[in-house]
Structures are given as structure tokens and as C-alpha cells.
PDB file of C-alpha atoms in Angstrom:
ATOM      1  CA  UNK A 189      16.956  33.120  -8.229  1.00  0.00           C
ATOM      2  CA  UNK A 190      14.264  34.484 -10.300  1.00  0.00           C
ATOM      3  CA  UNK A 191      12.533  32.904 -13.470  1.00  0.00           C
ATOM      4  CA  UNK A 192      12.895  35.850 -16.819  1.00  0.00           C
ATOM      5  CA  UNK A 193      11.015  35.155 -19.333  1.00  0.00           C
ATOM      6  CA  UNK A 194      13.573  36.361 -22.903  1.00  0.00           C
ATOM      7  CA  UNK A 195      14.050  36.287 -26.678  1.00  0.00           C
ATOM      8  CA  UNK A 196      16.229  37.236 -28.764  1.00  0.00           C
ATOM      9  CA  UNK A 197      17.278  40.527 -30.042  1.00  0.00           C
ATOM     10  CA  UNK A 198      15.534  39.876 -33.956  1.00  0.00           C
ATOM     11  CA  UNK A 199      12.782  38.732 -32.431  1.00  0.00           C
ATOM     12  CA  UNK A 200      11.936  41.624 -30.277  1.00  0.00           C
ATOM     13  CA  UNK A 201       8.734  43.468 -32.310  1.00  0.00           C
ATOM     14  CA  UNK A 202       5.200  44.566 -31.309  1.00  0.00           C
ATOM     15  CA  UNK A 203       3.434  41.551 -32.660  1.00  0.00           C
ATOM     16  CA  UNK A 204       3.076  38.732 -30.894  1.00  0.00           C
ATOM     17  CA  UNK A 205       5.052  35.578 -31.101  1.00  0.00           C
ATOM     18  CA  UNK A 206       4.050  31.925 -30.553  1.00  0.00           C
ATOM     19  CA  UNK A 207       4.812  30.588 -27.446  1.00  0.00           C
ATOM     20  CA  UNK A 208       7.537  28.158 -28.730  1.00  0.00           C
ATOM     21  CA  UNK A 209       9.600  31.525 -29.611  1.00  0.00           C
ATOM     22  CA  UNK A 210      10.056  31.579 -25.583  1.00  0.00           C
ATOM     23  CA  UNK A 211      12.103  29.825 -23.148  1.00  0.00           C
ATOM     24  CA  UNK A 212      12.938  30.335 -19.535  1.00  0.00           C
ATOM     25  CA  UNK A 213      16.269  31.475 -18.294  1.00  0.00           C
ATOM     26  CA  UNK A 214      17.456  31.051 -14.615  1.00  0.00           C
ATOM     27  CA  UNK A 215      18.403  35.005 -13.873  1.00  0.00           C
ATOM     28  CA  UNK A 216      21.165  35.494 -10.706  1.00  0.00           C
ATOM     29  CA  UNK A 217      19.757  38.495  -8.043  1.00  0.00           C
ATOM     30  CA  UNK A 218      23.006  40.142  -8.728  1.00  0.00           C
ATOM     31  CA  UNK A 219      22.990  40.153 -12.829  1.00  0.00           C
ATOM     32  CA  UNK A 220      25.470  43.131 -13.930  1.00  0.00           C
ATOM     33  CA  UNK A 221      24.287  45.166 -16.160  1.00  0.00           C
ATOM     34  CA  UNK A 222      26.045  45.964 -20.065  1.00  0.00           C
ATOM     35  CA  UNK A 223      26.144  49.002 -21.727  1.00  0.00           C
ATOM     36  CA  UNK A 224      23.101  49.799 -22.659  1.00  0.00           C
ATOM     37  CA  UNK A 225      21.757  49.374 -19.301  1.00  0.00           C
ATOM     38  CA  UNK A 226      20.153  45.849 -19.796  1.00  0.00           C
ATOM     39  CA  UNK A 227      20.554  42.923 -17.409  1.00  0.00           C
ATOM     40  CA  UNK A 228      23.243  40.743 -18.854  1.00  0.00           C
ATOM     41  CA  UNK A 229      22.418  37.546 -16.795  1.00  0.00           C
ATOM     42  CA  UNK A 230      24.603  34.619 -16.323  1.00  0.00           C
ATOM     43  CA  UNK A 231      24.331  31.286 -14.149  1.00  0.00           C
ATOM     44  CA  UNK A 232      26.672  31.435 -10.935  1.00  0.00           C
ATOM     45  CA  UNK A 233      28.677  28.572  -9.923  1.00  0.00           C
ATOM     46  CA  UNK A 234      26.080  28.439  -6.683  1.00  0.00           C
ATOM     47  CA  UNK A 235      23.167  27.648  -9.253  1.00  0.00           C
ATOM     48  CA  UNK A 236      25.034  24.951 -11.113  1.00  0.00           C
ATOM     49  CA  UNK A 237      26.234  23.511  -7.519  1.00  0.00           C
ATOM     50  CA  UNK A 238      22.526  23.648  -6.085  1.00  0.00           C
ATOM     51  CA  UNK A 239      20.983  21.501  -9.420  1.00  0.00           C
ATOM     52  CA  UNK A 240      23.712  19.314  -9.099  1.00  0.00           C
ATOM     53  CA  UNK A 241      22.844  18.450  -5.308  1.00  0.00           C
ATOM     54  CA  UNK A 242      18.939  18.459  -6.063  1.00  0.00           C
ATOM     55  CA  UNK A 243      19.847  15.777  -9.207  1.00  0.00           C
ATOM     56  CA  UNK A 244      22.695  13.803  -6.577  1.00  0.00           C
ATOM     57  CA  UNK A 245      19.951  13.581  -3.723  1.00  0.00           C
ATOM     58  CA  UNK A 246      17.058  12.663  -6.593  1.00  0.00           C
ATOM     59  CA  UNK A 247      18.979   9.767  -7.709  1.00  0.00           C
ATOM     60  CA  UNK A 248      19.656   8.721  -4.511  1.00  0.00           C
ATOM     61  CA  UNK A 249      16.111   8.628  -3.280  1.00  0.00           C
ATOM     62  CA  UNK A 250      14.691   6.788  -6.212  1.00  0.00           C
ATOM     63  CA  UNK A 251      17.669   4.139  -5.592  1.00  0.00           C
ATOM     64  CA  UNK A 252      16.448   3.937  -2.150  1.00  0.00           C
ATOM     65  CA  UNK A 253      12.869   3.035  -3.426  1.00  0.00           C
ATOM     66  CA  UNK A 254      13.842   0.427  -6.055  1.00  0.00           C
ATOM     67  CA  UNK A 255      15.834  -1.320  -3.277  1.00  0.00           C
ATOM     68  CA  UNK A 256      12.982  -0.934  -1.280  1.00  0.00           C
ATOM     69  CA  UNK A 257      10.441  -2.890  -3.098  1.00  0.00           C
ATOM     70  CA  UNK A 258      12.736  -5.642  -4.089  1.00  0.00           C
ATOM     71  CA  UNK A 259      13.183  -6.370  -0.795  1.00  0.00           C
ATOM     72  CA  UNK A 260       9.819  -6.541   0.235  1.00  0.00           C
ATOM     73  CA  UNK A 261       8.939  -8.915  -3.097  1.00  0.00           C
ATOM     74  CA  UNK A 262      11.900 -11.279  -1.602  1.00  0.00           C
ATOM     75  CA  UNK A 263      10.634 -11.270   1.849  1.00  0.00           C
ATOM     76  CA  UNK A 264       7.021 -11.887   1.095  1.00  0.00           C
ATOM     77  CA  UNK A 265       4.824 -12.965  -2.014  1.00  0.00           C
ATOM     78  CA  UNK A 266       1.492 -14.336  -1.890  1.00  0.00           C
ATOM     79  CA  UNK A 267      -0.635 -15.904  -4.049  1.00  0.00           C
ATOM     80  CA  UNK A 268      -4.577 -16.664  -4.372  1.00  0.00           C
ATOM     81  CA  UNK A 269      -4.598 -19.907  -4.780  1.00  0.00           C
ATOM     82  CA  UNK A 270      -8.807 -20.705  -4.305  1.00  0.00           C
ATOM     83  CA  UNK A 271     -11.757 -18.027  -5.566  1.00  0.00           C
ATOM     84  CA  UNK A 272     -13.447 -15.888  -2.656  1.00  0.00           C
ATOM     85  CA  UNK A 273     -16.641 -18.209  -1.362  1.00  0.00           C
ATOM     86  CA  UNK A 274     -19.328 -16.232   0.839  1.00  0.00           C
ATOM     87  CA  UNK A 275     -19.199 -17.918   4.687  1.00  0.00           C
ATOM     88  CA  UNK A 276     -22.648 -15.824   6.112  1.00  0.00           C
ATOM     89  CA  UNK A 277     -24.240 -12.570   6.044  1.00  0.00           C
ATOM     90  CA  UNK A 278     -25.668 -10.930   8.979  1.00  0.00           C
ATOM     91  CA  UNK A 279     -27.349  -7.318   9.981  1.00  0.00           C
ATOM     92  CA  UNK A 280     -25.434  -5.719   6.892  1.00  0.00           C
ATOM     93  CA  UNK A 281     -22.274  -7.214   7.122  1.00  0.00           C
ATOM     94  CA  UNK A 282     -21.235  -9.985   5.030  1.00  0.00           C
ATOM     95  CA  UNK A 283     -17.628 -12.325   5.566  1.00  0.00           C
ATOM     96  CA  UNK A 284     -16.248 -14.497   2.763  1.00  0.00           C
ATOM     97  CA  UNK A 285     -13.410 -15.974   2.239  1.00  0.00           C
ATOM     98  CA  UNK A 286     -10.591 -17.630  -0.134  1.00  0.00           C
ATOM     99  CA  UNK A 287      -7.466 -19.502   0.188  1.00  0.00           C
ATOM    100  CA  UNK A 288      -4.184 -18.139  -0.151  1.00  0.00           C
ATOM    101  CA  UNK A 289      -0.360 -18.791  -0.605  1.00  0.00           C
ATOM    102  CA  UNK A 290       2.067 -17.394   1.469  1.00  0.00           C
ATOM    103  CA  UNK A 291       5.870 -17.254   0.867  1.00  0.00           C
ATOM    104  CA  UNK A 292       8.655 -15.824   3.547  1.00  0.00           C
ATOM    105  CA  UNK A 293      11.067 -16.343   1.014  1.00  0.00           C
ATOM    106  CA  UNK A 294      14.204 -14.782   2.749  1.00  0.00           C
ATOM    107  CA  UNK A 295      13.525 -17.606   5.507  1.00  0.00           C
ATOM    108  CA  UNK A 296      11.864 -20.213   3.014  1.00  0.00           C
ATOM    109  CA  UNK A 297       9.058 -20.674   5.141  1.00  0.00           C
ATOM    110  CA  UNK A 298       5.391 -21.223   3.062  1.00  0.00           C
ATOM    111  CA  UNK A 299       2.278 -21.709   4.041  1.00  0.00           C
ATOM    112  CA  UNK A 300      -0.961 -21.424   3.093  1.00  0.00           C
ATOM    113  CA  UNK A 301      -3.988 -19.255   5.096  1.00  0.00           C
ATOM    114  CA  UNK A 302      -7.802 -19.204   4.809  1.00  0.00           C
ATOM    115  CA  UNK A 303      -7.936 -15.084   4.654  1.00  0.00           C
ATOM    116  CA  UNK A 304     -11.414 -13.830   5.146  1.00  0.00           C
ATOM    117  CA  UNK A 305     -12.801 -10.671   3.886  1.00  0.00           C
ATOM    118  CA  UNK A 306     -15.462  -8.594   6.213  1.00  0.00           C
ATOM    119  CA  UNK A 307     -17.859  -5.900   4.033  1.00  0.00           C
ATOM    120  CA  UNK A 308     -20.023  -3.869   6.213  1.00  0.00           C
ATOM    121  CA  UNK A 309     -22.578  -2.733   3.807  1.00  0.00           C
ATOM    122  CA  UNK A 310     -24.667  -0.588   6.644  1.00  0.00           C
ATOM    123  CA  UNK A 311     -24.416   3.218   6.481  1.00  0.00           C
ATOM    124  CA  UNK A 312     -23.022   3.674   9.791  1.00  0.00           C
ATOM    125  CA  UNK A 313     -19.462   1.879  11.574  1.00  0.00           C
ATOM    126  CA  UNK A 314     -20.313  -1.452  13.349  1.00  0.00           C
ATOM    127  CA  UNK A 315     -18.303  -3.254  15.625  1.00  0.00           C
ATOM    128  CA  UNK A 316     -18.332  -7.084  14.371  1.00  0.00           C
ATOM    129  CA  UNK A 317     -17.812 -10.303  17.032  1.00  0.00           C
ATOM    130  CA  UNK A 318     -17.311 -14.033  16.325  1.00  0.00           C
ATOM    131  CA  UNK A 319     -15.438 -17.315  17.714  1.00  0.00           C
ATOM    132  CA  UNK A 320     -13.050 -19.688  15.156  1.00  0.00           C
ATOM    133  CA  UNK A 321     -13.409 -23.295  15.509  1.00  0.00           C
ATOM    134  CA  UNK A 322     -10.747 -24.978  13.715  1.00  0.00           C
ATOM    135  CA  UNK A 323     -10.725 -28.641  13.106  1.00  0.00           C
ATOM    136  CA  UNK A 324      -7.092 -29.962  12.449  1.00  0.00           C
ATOM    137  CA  UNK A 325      -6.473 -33.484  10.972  1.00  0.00           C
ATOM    138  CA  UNK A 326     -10.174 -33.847  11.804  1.00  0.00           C
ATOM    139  CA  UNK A 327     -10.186 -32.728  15.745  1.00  0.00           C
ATOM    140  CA  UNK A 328     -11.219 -29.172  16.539  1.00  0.00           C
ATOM    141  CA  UNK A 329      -8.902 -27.464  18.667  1.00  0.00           C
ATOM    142  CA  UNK A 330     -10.654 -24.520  19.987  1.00  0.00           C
ATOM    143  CA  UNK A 331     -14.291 -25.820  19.994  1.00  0.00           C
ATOM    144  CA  UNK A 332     -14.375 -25.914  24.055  1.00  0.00           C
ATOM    145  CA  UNK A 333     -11.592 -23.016  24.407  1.00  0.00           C
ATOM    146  CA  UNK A 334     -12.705 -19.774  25.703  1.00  0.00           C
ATOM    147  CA  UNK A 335      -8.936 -18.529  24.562  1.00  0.00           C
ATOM    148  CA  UNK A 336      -9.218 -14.882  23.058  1.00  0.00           C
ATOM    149  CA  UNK A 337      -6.807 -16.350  20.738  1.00  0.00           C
ATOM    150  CA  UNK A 338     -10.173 -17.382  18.549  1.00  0.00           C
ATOM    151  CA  UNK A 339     -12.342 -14.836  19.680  1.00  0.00           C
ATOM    152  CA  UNK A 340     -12.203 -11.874  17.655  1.00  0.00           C
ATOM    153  CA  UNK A 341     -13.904  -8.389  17.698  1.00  0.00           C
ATOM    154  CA  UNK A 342     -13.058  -5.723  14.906  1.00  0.00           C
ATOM    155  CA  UNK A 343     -14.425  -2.431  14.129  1.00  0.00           C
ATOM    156  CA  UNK A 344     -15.570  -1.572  10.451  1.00  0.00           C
ATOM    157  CA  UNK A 345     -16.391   2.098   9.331  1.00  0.00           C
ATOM    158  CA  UNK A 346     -19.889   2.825   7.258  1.00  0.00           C
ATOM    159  CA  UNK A 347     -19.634   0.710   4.056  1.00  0.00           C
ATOM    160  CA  UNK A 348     -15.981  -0.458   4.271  1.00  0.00           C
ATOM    161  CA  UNK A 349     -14.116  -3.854   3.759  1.00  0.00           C
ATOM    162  CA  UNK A 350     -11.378  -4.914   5.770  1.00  0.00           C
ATOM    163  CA  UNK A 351      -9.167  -8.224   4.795  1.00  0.00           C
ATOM    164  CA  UNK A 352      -6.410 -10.402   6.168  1.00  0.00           C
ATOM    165  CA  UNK A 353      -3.126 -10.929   4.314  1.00  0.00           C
ATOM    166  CA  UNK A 354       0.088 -12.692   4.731  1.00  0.00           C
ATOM    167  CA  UNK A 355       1.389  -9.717   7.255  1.00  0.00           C
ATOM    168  CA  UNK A 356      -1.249  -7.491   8.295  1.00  0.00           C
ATOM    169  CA  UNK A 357      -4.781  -8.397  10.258  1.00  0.00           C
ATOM    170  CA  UNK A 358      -4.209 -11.459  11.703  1.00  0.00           C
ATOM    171  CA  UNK A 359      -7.210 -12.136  13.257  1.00  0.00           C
ATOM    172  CA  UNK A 360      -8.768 -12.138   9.578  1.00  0.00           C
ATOM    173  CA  UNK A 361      -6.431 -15.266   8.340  1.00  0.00           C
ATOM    174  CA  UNK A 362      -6.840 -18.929   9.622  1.00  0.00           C
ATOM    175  CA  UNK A 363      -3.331 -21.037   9.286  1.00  0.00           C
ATOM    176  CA  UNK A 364      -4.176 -24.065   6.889  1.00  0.00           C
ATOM    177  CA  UNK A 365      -1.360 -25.601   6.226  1.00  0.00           C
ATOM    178  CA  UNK A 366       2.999 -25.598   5.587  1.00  0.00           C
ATOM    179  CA  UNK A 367       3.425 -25.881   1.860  1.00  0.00           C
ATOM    180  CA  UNK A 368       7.093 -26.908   1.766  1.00  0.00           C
ATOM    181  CA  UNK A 369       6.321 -29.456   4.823  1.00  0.00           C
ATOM    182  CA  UNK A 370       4.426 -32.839   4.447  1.00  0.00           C
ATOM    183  CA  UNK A 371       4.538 -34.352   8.337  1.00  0.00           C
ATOM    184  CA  UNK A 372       2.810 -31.659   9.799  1.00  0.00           C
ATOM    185  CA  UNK A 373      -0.916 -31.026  10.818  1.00  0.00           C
ATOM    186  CA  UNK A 374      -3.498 -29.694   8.151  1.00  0.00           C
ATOM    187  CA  UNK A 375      -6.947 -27.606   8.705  1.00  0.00           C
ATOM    188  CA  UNK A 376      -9.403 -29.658   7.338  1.00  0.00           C
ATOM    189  CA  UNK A 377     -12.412 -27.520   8.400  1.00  0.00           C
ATOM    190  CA  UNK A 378     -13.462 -24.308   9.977  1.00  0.00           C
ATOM    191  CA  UNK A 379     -16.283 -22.280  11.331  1.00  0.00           C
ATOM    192  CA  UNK A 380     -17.362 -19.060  12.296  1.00  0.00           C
ATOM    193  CA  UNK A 381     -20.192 -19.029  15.310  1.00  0.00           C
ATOM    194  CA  UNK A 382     -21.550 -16.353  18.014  1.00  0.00           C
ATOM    195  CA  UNK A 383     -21.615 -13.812  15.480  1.00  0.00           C
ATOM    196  CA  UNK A 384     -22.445 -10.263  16.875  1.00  0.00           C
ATOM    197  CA  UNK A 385     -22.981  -6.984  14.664  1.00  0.00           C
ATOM    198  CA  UNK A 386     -24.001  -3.767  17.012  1.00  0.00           C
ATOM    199  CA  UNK A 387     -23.757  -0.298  15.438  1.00  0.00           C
ATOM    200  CA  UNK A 388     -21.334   1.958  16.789  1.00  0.00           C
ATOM    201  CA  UNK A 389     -23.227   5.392  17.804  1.00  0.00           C
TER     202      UNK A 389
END
């Protein structure tokens, strides 16, 4: 199809008309022409059929994404329950933190997670190292373990932050506590040590 830019017959002079006196009309390749030897153009029943299909497949992808999204929001909402609080800064690179609310709520599960934020503020990517020790109803758990569980390494481009959330970058979240659970065990302290920034070259 091809795009024809007309007016109509009263309105055909030498002087030019404001652009609100024209409107585009869909022109078929095989337009037969009258009389006079014009083009007298008329939509085919494949142009209707085509827009109708485009329109059928539109309204079915922006379904798709509404259902989309309300799904996620059911599965997962999270809330920041605590301001961000700076932890240490080191050779450019500074980690804070803040505490946040976590809610599966297709499998009402919530809990709440320490998620820490990394900012490398050098000019060039660093790779950043540090243990967790985790203290849980008062007893640290991992102060004597060597498990890579709580040793993490991550790699952070030229001034760039990186954060943990309630599904993505685990190693940047510490488990605090169930919400919708009272007999269970609680983090009651934490701490980042052997803290390591090299440059990447």
C-alpha cells in the first residue's frame, strides 16, 4: 500500500492551503482508474483484514502485559521499612545499608532482609571482597566458618551502584527475620570484615 496525500476537488487551486485542509488516504497498488484518467482509489478487503489483525494482536499483547505485572505485584512486594545507614568506606567504594520488607504473597511467606547497597565511586571497575558475620539470637554463626556461603566477591564497573533486593543479588541481602512467624530465630547484629577493593585493569 502506498500513503497519497489528497483534497478535494474545490479545493484544488494554485495557492497554498493550510495543512489541516490535508489528510492521508491508504491508496491500493491496483487503484482503477475513472474517466478522466485519475486514480479512483478504494480500500480492499485485504487492507481492512490486515488493520483488523494488527488491532486483534495489539490488544492482545497489551493484555498480556497487564496480566503480567499483576502477577509479579502478587508474587512479590517489598517495602523499606528502616532509612539507608553508611556501614564503611574504603579505596573509593562505599557500602550502606537499610532494612527491608519482603512479601511472597502467592505463598504468604514474609520476611524481612538487611539489603546493602555497594557505590564504587573510583573511575575505573573494581572487584570488591568481604566476609558476613551474623549474630543470631545473640550467637554468631559464621564468625569461625570459612563457608563461601559468607564470603562474597562482586565486580562493580567505574562509578556504579549495585544493590540487593527481595529476588535478585543475594549475596547483597542478610536474612533478619520471618515477619508472619514469632518462634523463630532473629539477627540481632551483623558485620562486614576482610574487606578487599583491587582495581580491575
Amino acid at each position: 500500500m502506498f500513503f497519497h496525500p489528497t483534497f478535494s476537488p474545490s479545493e484544488r487551486s494554485d495557492e497554498k492551503l493550510p495543512l489541516r485542509y490535508f489528510f492521508v488516504q491508504l491508496v491500493a497498488p491496483n487503484s482503477n482508474p475513472n474517466k478522466d484518467g485519475e486514480s479512483k482509489s478504494k480500500p480492499t478487503n485485504t487492507s481492512i483484514l490486515n488493520f483488523s489483525g494488527f488491532y486483534k494482536h495489539l490488544s492482545q499483547f497489551a493484555t498480556l502485559v497487564v496480566l503480567w505485572f499483576l502477577s509479579f505485584s502478587a508474587f512479590s512486594q517489598s517495602q523499606v521499612v528502616e532509612k539507608t545507614h553508611d556501614i564503611i568506606t574504603k579505596d573509593g567504594v562505599s557500602i550502606s545499608s537499610a532494612l527491608q520488607n519482603c512479601a511472597d504473597v502467592k505463598n504468604g511467606i514474609s520476611k524481612e532482609f538487611v539489603i546493602l547497597n555497594v557505590y564504587n565511586e573510583n573511575s575505573f571497575p573494581v572487584e570488591l571482597s568481604f566476609k558476613k558475620n551474623l549474630w543470631f539470637d545473640g550467637k554468631c554463626t559464621s564468625c569461625s566458618s570459612s563457608s563461601m556461603e559468607h564470603l562474597i566477591t562482586i565486580t562493580l564497573e567505574a562509578e556504579s551502584v549495585m544493590h540487593g533486593s527481595c529476588s535478585t543479588n543475594n549475596d547483597l541481602r542478610i536474612f533478619s527475620k520471618m515477619l508472619n512467624l514469632e518462634k523463630v530465630r532473629k539477627l540481632t547484629n551483623y558485620e562486614l570484615v576482610d574487606i578487599t577493593v583491587d582495581e580491575i585493569k
